[in-house]
Structures are given as C-alpha cells and as structure tokens.
Coordinates of C-alpha atoms and ligand atoms in Angstrom, one line a residue:
M1 CA -76.7 27.6 -22.9
L2 CA -76.1 30.9 -24.2
I3 CA -72.1 32.0 -24.2
L4 CA -70.7 35.0 -25.3
G5 CA -67.0 34.6 -26.2
I6 CA -64.3 37.1 -26.9
E7 CA -60.7 36.1 -28.5
T8 CA -58.3 38.7 -28.0
S9 CA -55.1 37.5 -27.9
C10 CA -52.9 38.1 -31.2
D11 CA -53.9 41.0 -33.7
E12 CA -57.6 39.5 -34.6
T13 CA -60.4 41.0 -31.9
S14 CA -63.6 38.5 -32.5
A15 CA -66.5 38.1 -30.4
A16 CA -69.1 35.2 -31.0
V17 CA -72.1 33.7 -30.0
V18 CA -72.8 30.3 -29.2
R19 CA -75.0 27.4 -27.9
N20 CA -73.9 24.5 -25.6
G21 CA -70.7 25.0 -26.8
R22 CA -71.3 23.6 -30.6
D23 CA -73.9 25.6 -32.5
V24 CA -72.5 29.0 -33.3
L25 CA -74.9 31.5 -33.6
S26 CA -72.4 34.4 -34.7
C27 CA -68.6 34.9 -35.4
V28 CA -67.5 38.3 -36.2
I29 CA -64.0 38.6 -36.5
S30 CA -62.1 41.9 -37.0
S31 CA -58.4 41.5 -38.0
S32 CA -55.4 44.3 -38.5
K33 CA -53.3 41.9 -40.6
N34 CA -53.6 44.3 -43.6
D35 CA -52.1 47.1 -41.3
F36 CA -49.3 44.4 -40.9
A37 CA -49.1 43.4 -44.4
S38 CA -45.8 45.1 -45.4
L39 CA -43.8 44.1 -42.1
G40 CA -43.1 41.1 -41.5
G41 CA -44.9 40.5 -38.3
V42 CA -47.4 42.3 -36.0
I43 CA -46.4 45.8 -34.2
P44 CA -48.2 44.9 -30.7
E45 CA -49.0 48.3 -28.9
D46 CA -50.3 49.2 -32.9
A47 CA -52.6 45.9 -32.3
A48 CA -53.7 46.5 -28.8
R49 CA -54.8 50.4 -30.3
K50 CA -57.0 48.7 -33.1
Q51 CA -58.3 46.1 -30.5
L52 CA -59.1 49.3 -28.1
E53 CA -61.2 50.6 -31.1
S54 CA -63.0 47.7 -32.6
I55 CA -64.1 45.6 -29.3
L56 CA -67.5 46.8 -28.6
P57 CA -68.2 46.9 -32.0
V58 CA -67.3 43.6 -32.8
I59 CA -69.5 42.3 -29.6
T60 CA -72.2 44.8 -30.5
L61 CA -72.2 42.9 -34.1
A62 CA -72.2 39.7 -32.8
L63 CA -75.6 40.3 -30.1
A64 CA -76.7 41.4 -33.4
K65 CA -76.2 38.7 -35.8
A66 CA -77.1 36.0 -32.8
N67 CA -80.5 38.1 -32.5
T68 CA -79.4 37.6 -28.5
M69 CA -79.6 40.2 -25.6
P70 CA -77.4 40.7 -23.3
K71 CA -80.0 39.7 -20.1
E72 CA -80.2 36.4 -22.7
L73 CA -76.8 35.1 -21.7
D74 CA -75.7 32.6 -19.4
A75 CA -72.0 33.7 -19.6
I76 CA -69.4 35.9 -20.8
A77 CA -66.1 33.4 -21.7
V78 CA -62.8 34.9 -22.8
T79 CA -58.9 34.2 -23.3
Y80 CA -56.9 34.8 -20.6
G81 CA -53.7 33.6 -22.3
P82 CA -51.0 33.4 -24.0
G83 CA -50.6 35.5 -26.5
L84 CA -50.0 39.8 -26.6
L85 CA -50.2 40.8 -23.3
G86 CA -51.3 44.0 -24.0
S87 CA -54.2 42.9 -26.8
L88 CA -55.2 40.2 -24.1
L89 CA -56.2 42.4 -21.5
V90 CA -58.6 44.8 -23.8
G91 CA -60.2 41.7 -23.8
T92 CA -60.4 40.8 -20.4
S93 CA -60.8 44.0 -19.4
T94 CA -64.0 44.6 -21.5
A95 CA -64.9 41.2 -20.4
R96 CA -64.7 41.9 -17.0
V97 CA -66.7 45.2 -17.5
L98 CA -69.6 43.3 -19.3
A99 CA -70.2 40.6 -16.3
R100 CA -69.7 42.7 -13.8
I101 CA -72.5 45.4 -15.1
W102 CA -75.0 42.6 -17.0
N103 CA -73.8 40.2 -13.7
K104 CA -73.0 37.2 -15.7
P105 CA -70.3 34.2 -14.8
L106 CA -66.6 35.1 -16.5
L107 CA -64.9 31.8 -17.6
P108 CA -61.9 32.1 -19.0
V109 CA -59.8 30.3 -21.8
H110 CA -56.7 29.0 -22.3
H111 CA -55.8 30.4 -26.2
T112 CA -54.7 26.2 -26.9
L113 CA -57.8 25.1 -25.3
G114 CA -60.1 26.9 -27.6
H115 CA -58.1 25.3 -30.5
L116 CA -58.4 21.9 -29.6
S117 CA -62.3 22.8 -29.0
S118 CA -62.8 24.3 -32.8
T119 CA -63.7 20.9 -34.3
W120 CA -66.9 20.6 -32.0
L121 CA -68.0 23.9 -33.7
V122 CA -71.1 23.9 -36.5
E123 CA -72.9 26.1 -38.1
S124 CA -76.6 27.1 -36.8
G125 CA -79.1 29.3 -37.6
K126 CA -79.3 32.2 -39.4
W127 CA -76.0 32.0 -39.3
K128 CA -74.3 30.5 -42.0
V129 CA -70.9 30.3 -43.4
K130 CA -70.2 27.7 -46.3
S131 CA -68.5 24.8 -43.7
E132 CA -65.8 22.7 -45.3
T133 CA -65.9 19.5 -43.5
S134 CA -69.8 18.8 -41.7
N135 CA -68.5 17.9 -38.2
D136 CA -72.0 17.1 -36.9
S137 CA -71.1 13.7 -35.3
S138 CA -69.5 14.5 -32.2
P139 CA -66.2 13.6 -32.0
Q140 CA -65.5 10.4 -29.7
F141 CA -62.4 9.9 -27.3
P142 CA -59.4 8.7 -27.6
I143 CA -58.2 12.0 -29.4
L144 CA -55.1 12.5 -30.7
T145 CA -55.0 16.6 -32.2
L146 CA -52.2 18.1 -33.8
S147 CA -52.4 22.1 -33.3
V148 CA -50.6 23.9 -35.4
S149 CA -50.2 28.4 -35.4
G150 CA -48.2 30.5 -35.7
G151 CA -47.1 30.5 -31.5
H152 CA -47.4 27.1 -31.1
S153 CA -47.0 23.3 -33.1
D154 CA -47.8 21.2 -30.3
L155 CA -49.9 17.2 -30.7
W156 CA -52.1 16.3 -27.7
Y157 CA -53.2 13.1 -27.0
R158 CA -56.5 13.5 -25.0
T159 CA -58.8 10.9 -23.5
S160 CA -61.9 14.0 -22.6
H161 CA -61.9 17.7 -22.9
V162 CA -59.4 18.5 -20.1
N163 CA -57.3 15.4 -19.6
G164 CA -54.7 13.9 -21.4
V165 CA -50.5 14.6 -22.0
R166 CA -48.6 16.9 -24.6
A167 CA -47.1 14.5 -26.9
G168 CA -45.2 16.3 -28.7
T169 CA -43.9 20.1 -29.4
T170 CA -41.4 22.4 -31.3
R171 CA -37.8 22.0 -30.8
D172 CA -37.9 25.4 -32.5
D173 CA -40.5 27.4 -34.4
A174 CA -43.8 27.1 -34.8
A175 CA -45.4 25.4 -38.6
G176 CA -46.8 28.8 -39.1
E177 CA -43.5 30.9 -38.3
A178 CA -41.9 28.2 -40.8
F179 CA -44.6 29.2 -43.5
D180 CA -43.9 33.2 -42.3
K181 CA -40.5 33.0 -42.3
G182 CA -40.3 31.3 -45.3
A183 CA -42.8 33.6 -46.9
V184 CA -40.3 36.7 -46.0
L185 CA -37.6 34.6 -47.5
L186 CA -39.2 34.6 -50.9
G187 CA -40.5 37.6 -50.6
L188 CA -43.8 37.8 -49.6
G189 CA -46.3 39.5 -47.3
Y190 CA -47.4 38.7 -43.7
P191 CA -49.6 36.9 -42.8
G192 CA -46.7 34.8 -44.5
G193 CA -49.3 30.7 -44.6
P194 CA -52.0 32.0 -47.1
A195 CA -49.2 33.6 -49.7
L196 CA -47.0 31.2 -49.8
A197 CA -50.0 28.1 -50.0
K198 CA -51.6 30.7 -53.1
L199 CA -48.1 31.0 -55.0
A200 CA -46.7 27.3 -54.0
A201 CA -51.1 26.6 -56.1
S202 CA -49.1 26.7 -59.1
G203 CA -45.9 25.7 -58.7
R204 CA -44.4 21.8 -59.1
E205 CA -43.8 20.3 -55.3
T206 CA -41.5 17.6 -56.4
A207 CA -39.1 20.4 -58.1
Y208 CA -36.3 20.6 -54.9
E209 CA -35.4 18.4 -52.5
F210 CA -35.8 19.2 -48.4
P211 CA -34.4 17.3 -45.5
R212 CA -36.8 15.1 -43.4
P213 CA -36.6 17.0 -40.0
L214 CA -36.0 14.6 -36.8
H215 CA -37.2 12.1 -39.4
T216 CA -35.6 8.6 -37.3
E217 CA -36.2 9.9 -34.0
K218 CA -39.4 8.3 -32.4
V219 CA -40.7 11.3 -30.3
P220 CA -43.7 13.2 -31.9
D221 CA -41.3 16.2 -31.8
F222 CA -41.0 19.0 -34.2
S223 CA -38.1 21.1 -35.7
F224 CA -38.6 23.8 -38.5
S225 CA -35.3 25.5 -38.7
G226 CA -33.3 23.4 -40.4
L227 CA -36.3 23.7 -43.3
K228 CA -35.9 27.4 -43.0
T229 CA -32.6 27.2 -43.5
S230 CA -32.1 24.8 -46.1
L231 CA -34.7 27.9 -48.2
K232 CA -32.7 30.0 -47.3
Y233 CA -29.5 28.4 -48.6
L234 CA -31.2 27.4 -51.8
L235 CA -32.7 30.8 -52.9
R236 CA -28.8 32.0 -52.1
D237 CA -27.4 29.2 -54.7
L238 CA -29.5 29.8 -57.0
G239 CA -29.0 33.3 -57.3
E240 CA -31.3 36.4 -57.8
A241 CA -31.3 36.3 -61.1
A242 CA -32.4 32.6 -61.2
V243 CA -35.5 33.0 -59.1
T244 CA -38.0 33.7 -61.3
D245 CA -41.9 33.7 -61.2
V246 CA -41.6 30.6 -62.0
V247 CA -38.7 29.2 -60.0
R248 CA -40.1 30.9 -57.2
A249 CA -43.7 28.9 -57.3
D250 CA -41.7 25.7 -57.5
V251 CA -39.7 26.3 -54.2
A252 CA -42.6 27.7 -52.5
A253 CA -44.0 24.1 -53.4
S254 CA -41.6 22.1 -52.5
F255 CA -41.1 24.0 -49.1
Q256 CA -44.7 23.7 -48.3
L257 CA -45.3 20.1 -49.4
A258 CA -42.0 19.2 -46.5
I259 CA -43.1 21.1 -44.0
C260 CA -46.7 19.2 -44.7
R261 CA -45.0 15.8 -44.6
H262 CA -43.1 16.7 -41.4
L263 CA -46.4 17.5 -39.5
A264 CA -47.3 13.9 -40.7
D265 CA -44.6 11.9 -39.9
R266 CA -44.9 13.2 -36.8
I267 CA -48.2 12.5 -36.3
E268 CA -47.9 8.8 -37.3
V269 CA -45.1 8.8 -34.3
A270 CA -47.7 9.6 -32.2
L271 CA -50.3 7.5 -33.6
D272 CA -48.2 4.7 -32.8
M273 CA -46.9 6.0 -29.8
F274 CA -51.3 5.8 -29.0
P275 CA -52.9 3.3 -30.5
E276 CA -56.2 3.6 -28.9
T277 CA -56.4 6.6 -30.8
R278 CA -60.2 7.1 -32.7
E279 CA -60.0 10.2 -34.1
L280 CA -56.6 12.4 -35.6
H281 CA -58.0 16.2 -35.4
I282 CA -56.1 19.1 -37.0
V283 CA -56.5 23.0 -35.7
G284 CA -55.0 26.0 -35.5
G285 CA -54.1 28.6 -38.2
V286 CA -51.8 26.4 -40.5
S287 CA -54.9 23.9 -40.1
A288 CA -56.4 25.6 -43.3
N289 CA -53.8 24.4 -45.1
R290 CA -54.9 22.3 -47.8
R291 CA -52.1 20.6 -48.8
L292 CA -51.7 19.8 -45.0
R293 CA -55.0 18.3 -45.4
S294 CA -54.3 16.2 -47.9
V295 CA -51.3 14.8 -47.0
A296 CA -52.9 13.8 -43.7
T297 CA -56.0 12.8 -44.6
E298 CA -54.2 10.3 -46.8
M299 CA -52.3 10.0 -44.2
A300 CA -55.2 8.3 -42.0
E301 CA -57.0 6.5 -44.5
R302 CA -53.5 4.5 -44.1
E303 CA -53.9 4.7 -40.8
G304 CA -57.6 4.0 -40.9
I305 CA -58.0 6.7 -38.6
T306 CA -61.0 9.4 -38.3
I307 CA -59.7 12.6 -38.9
R308 CA -61.6 15.8 -38.4
F309 CA -60.5 19.5 -39.2
P310 CA -62.5 23.5 -37.8
A311 CA -65.5 23.4 -40.2
T312 CA -64.8 26.4 -41.6
L313 CA -61.5 28.7 -42.1
A314 CA -62.4 30.9 -39.6
Y315 CA -61.9 28.4 -37.2
C316 CA -58.9 27.6 -38.4
T317 CA -57.7 30.8 -36.9
D318 CA -57.8 32.6 -34.1
N319 CA -62.0 33.2 -33.4
A320 CA -64.2 33.7 -30.5
A321 CA -66.3 30.5 -31.5
M322 CA -63.8 28.6 -30.8
I323 CA -63.3 29.8 -26.8
C324 CA -67.2 29.4 -26.2
A325 CA -66.5 26.0 -27.1
A326 CA -63.6 25.6 -25.0
A327 CA -65.6 27.6 -22.1
Y328 CA -68.5 25.4 -22.0
V329 CA -66.5 21.8 -21.8
E330 CA -63.9 23.0 -18.8
H331 CA -66.2 25.9 -16.9
I332 CA -69.5 24.6 -18.0
E333 CA -68.7 20.7 -17.5
K334 CA -67.2 21.5 -14.3
K335 CA -69.9 24.0 -13.1
S336 CA -67.1 26.7 -12.2
S337 CA -66.5 29.8 -13.1
N338 CA -63.5 32.4 -11.8
D339 CA -63.4 35.9 -12.2
A340 CA -60.4 35.8 -9.9
F341 CA -57.8 34.8 -12.9
R342 CA -54.6 36.7 -14.4
T343 CA -54.1 37.8 -17.5
L344 CA -50.7 35.6 -18.6
A345 CA -48.7 36.5 -21.8
T346 CA -46.9 32.9 -21.3
S347 CA -49.0 30.2 -19.8
S348 CA -48.6 26.4 -20.4
L349 CA -51.7 24.2 -21.3
A350 CA -50.0 21.0 -20.3
N351 CA -50.3 21.9 -16.4
L352 CA -54.2 22.6 -17.0
L353 CA -54.8 18.8 -18.3
D354 CA -52.7 16.9 -16.5
P355 CA -51.8 18.5 -12.7
T356 CA -48.7 15.8 -12.5
S357 CA -46.9 18.2 -14.9
T358 CA -43.5 19.8 -14.2
E359 CA -43.4 22.0 -17.1
S360 CA -42.9 25.4 -16.8
R361 CA -45.0 28.0 -17.4
Ligands
KG4_1 O1 -54.2 29.7 -35.1 P1 -53.5 31.4 -35.8 O2 -54.8 32.6 -36.5 O3 -52.6 32.4 -34.7 C1 -52.0 32.4 -33.7 O4 -52.7 31.2 -32.6 O5 -50.6 31.8 -34.2 O6 -52.5 31.0 -36.9 C2 -51.6 32.2 -37.4 C3 -50.8 31.4 -38.5 C4 -49.9 32.7 -39.0 O7 -48.5 31.5 -39.3 C5 -50.6 32.2 -40.5 O8 -48.7 31.9 -41.1 C6 -50.5 30.5 -40.9 O9 -51.1 30.3 -39.5 N1 -51.6 30.4 -42.2 C7 -51.4 29.3 -42.5 C8 -52.7 29.4 -43.2 N2 -53.4 30.5 -43.2 C9 -52.9 31.0 -41.7 N3 -50.5 28.8 -42.7 C10 -50.1 27.8 -44.2 N4 -51.0 27.5 -44.9 C11 -52.7 28.8 -44.8 N5 -53.6 28.8 -45.2
ZN2 ZN1 -54.5 31.0 -32.5

C-alpha cells in the first residue's frame, strides 16, 4: 500500500512516499523558517505564499526520490488541520486536484494523529537517513504518548491507533512555545527550541533554580507560563550588564532542564494513572531536544517501560511521512476514504479518538 502524503500546516511544505504506513521511501521537507528567523515567529500569509511556490516541486521531488510513478500510488493523504488556514489550504487544494486527476482515494489526516504515528516510521530502501533510534520492532499498545510541539503539549493514552483519551494537556503555553518565548527573552532567533538547546549545551544547568509547575497536582496537565515569567524576572534581576555569554548559557541550560523536568514529572503522574501502559512515546518538535531525551530515558528506565522517539530528527518536527503513517492506520485499516472533508484551522483529536469526548473543537 503506497501512499503519497502532503503536510503544509505551518511553515513547512512536505511530501513523502511511505509503504504500508511504516517504510519511508522518500520524505522531502522545504521550510521557510529562515525567512522568519529575525521576526520571532511565522507570518502566516508569507508562509502560505512560499508554500504555493514550493508545493508542486516538493511533490515531484518526493515521487522521484521514491522512484514512484503517480499510477503506482494507492492513495493521497493530506493534513486537514489544525494549523494555519492559508497554509493548510495550499496542501488540501493540491491534494484534492491530484486525487481527482490521478483518480486516487483522498485520505484527510489530523495533524496530531500524524505526530502520534511518527514513531512507526522506519527508513527504507534507497532513502537512508541516519536513524537516531532503531524503531524496527512494532510498538505495542497500550501506549502513552507525550506530544510536544509549538502548537500543543498533550499526553495521550491509547489502546489502539484510533482509540484512547487525552490524559493531560497544557493550561497555557505549549512546550515548544516555552522554548520559543524563552529564546526571544534570551535574544535568540526563531525557531527558539534548537537555538536555545544549542546555547544550553555549554551552560551549567544547576546554575539557576526554576519552579516545578503543578508539582503537587495529580492531574497530568502542563503549565509553562510560570517558567517563562521566572525567566523574565531572572534576566531583569541579573541586569543587562551582568548577562555575559557565559551567564546566558547557564540561564538557557537551567531553563531547558526546568522544562524537561516538568514534562517528565507529568509523564510520571500519567503512568500512575495508567499502570497497564506498555510503551512511552515522545513525539513532536520538542522531542528533538537531546536533554528531554536523556531525562525521559532515565525516567523510563526507573519505571521499567519501553521508550521510543521518532527514528530521525526530521520525523520529530512537521513532515509528510507521519501523515502517511496516520493515514494508513486510520483510513486504510478502517477501509474508508473521504474527499468531502473540511480544512480546519482548529480541530481536536480528542473527539476523533474518543466519540464520548465533550471537548470543543
Ligand atoms: O512539531 P513542530 O515542527 O511544529 C508544530 O506542530 O508546532 O514543532 C515545532 C516546535 C517549535 O516550537 C520549536 O522551537 C520546537 O518544536 N523544537 C525544539 C527543538 N527542535 C524544535 N524545542 C526544543 N529543542 C529542540 N531541539
Ligand atoms: Zn506539528
């Protein structure tokens, strides 16, 4: 089962060809991030304009790298939401047209289900990217997944790909936003996560004490606004003159550790709630963070539980291969396709996984 996937929910334009929801034959990602580096964030209209220019070349390249002709495809998958509406429409309009002219089923995919499926992806054939972790064995449900990106921070407990509940979510910012806003306070560019992590690498993470948000609460929710405020006041109290490059690195390292510890704390609370969990997965842009990986791996070893991350860093941040994986499990296993979907800027995965959920979209 060969699926061409398209993902354009934020500032990336990505296309991938994946076999049977796991084997990545190609994954091409074109990003306009550098255009926004000095601006502290994405300008939605500019991002969509860049995506209009790159979508067809990116799809053509993905098919060529996978050595695949359109007639060999079994379906086209596309992210329908949530995300930036203009960006999403570039992907969904293109996918609708290609599905019509190539006469293929169209499979709409929720972006977050894409991230949740990213741990299934493995490198295949000629398409060889250096794998961070070997994900060759099949993950085993029940799975607790921490999904942390620039748009969301959630803990999902699932008994199958498409059945489960959202056990916890953020009460304010997303984890990626905490990195991005922290980076702005430290005078770094966008996206802040990688820049802050790079600066933190040379700092001492025990140099400054940050609060442990919601530490006494037994609900696995997240809160990052207190950490951000602490960072703001710490920098103000230190005073501009005292914030040398060395001090900045110490502050970045201490702030990064505080975010990682908070995420690990919340996972532990969720594991207490769901003791039958067999695997812990960490996905989304922030799962690329090496300190988070080491903190979470130590915690998983203590809890005696298998931990998995996406096989390459490219599958942590937004990419079309994860959209193929999610399309395969959701639509192919359910034997359904749907070209009557709507493109949605906001959309809750909780409603899709749990029909009894009363969460608003
Ligand atoms: O999943 P993603 O590519 O896009 C969304 O769906 O939001 O995640 C992007 C987020 C950004 O906030 C970025 O700063 C963060 O992931 N990020 C990182 C790292 N790489 C990306 N955060 C911390 N450390 C990293 N190495
Ligand atoms: Zn994402």
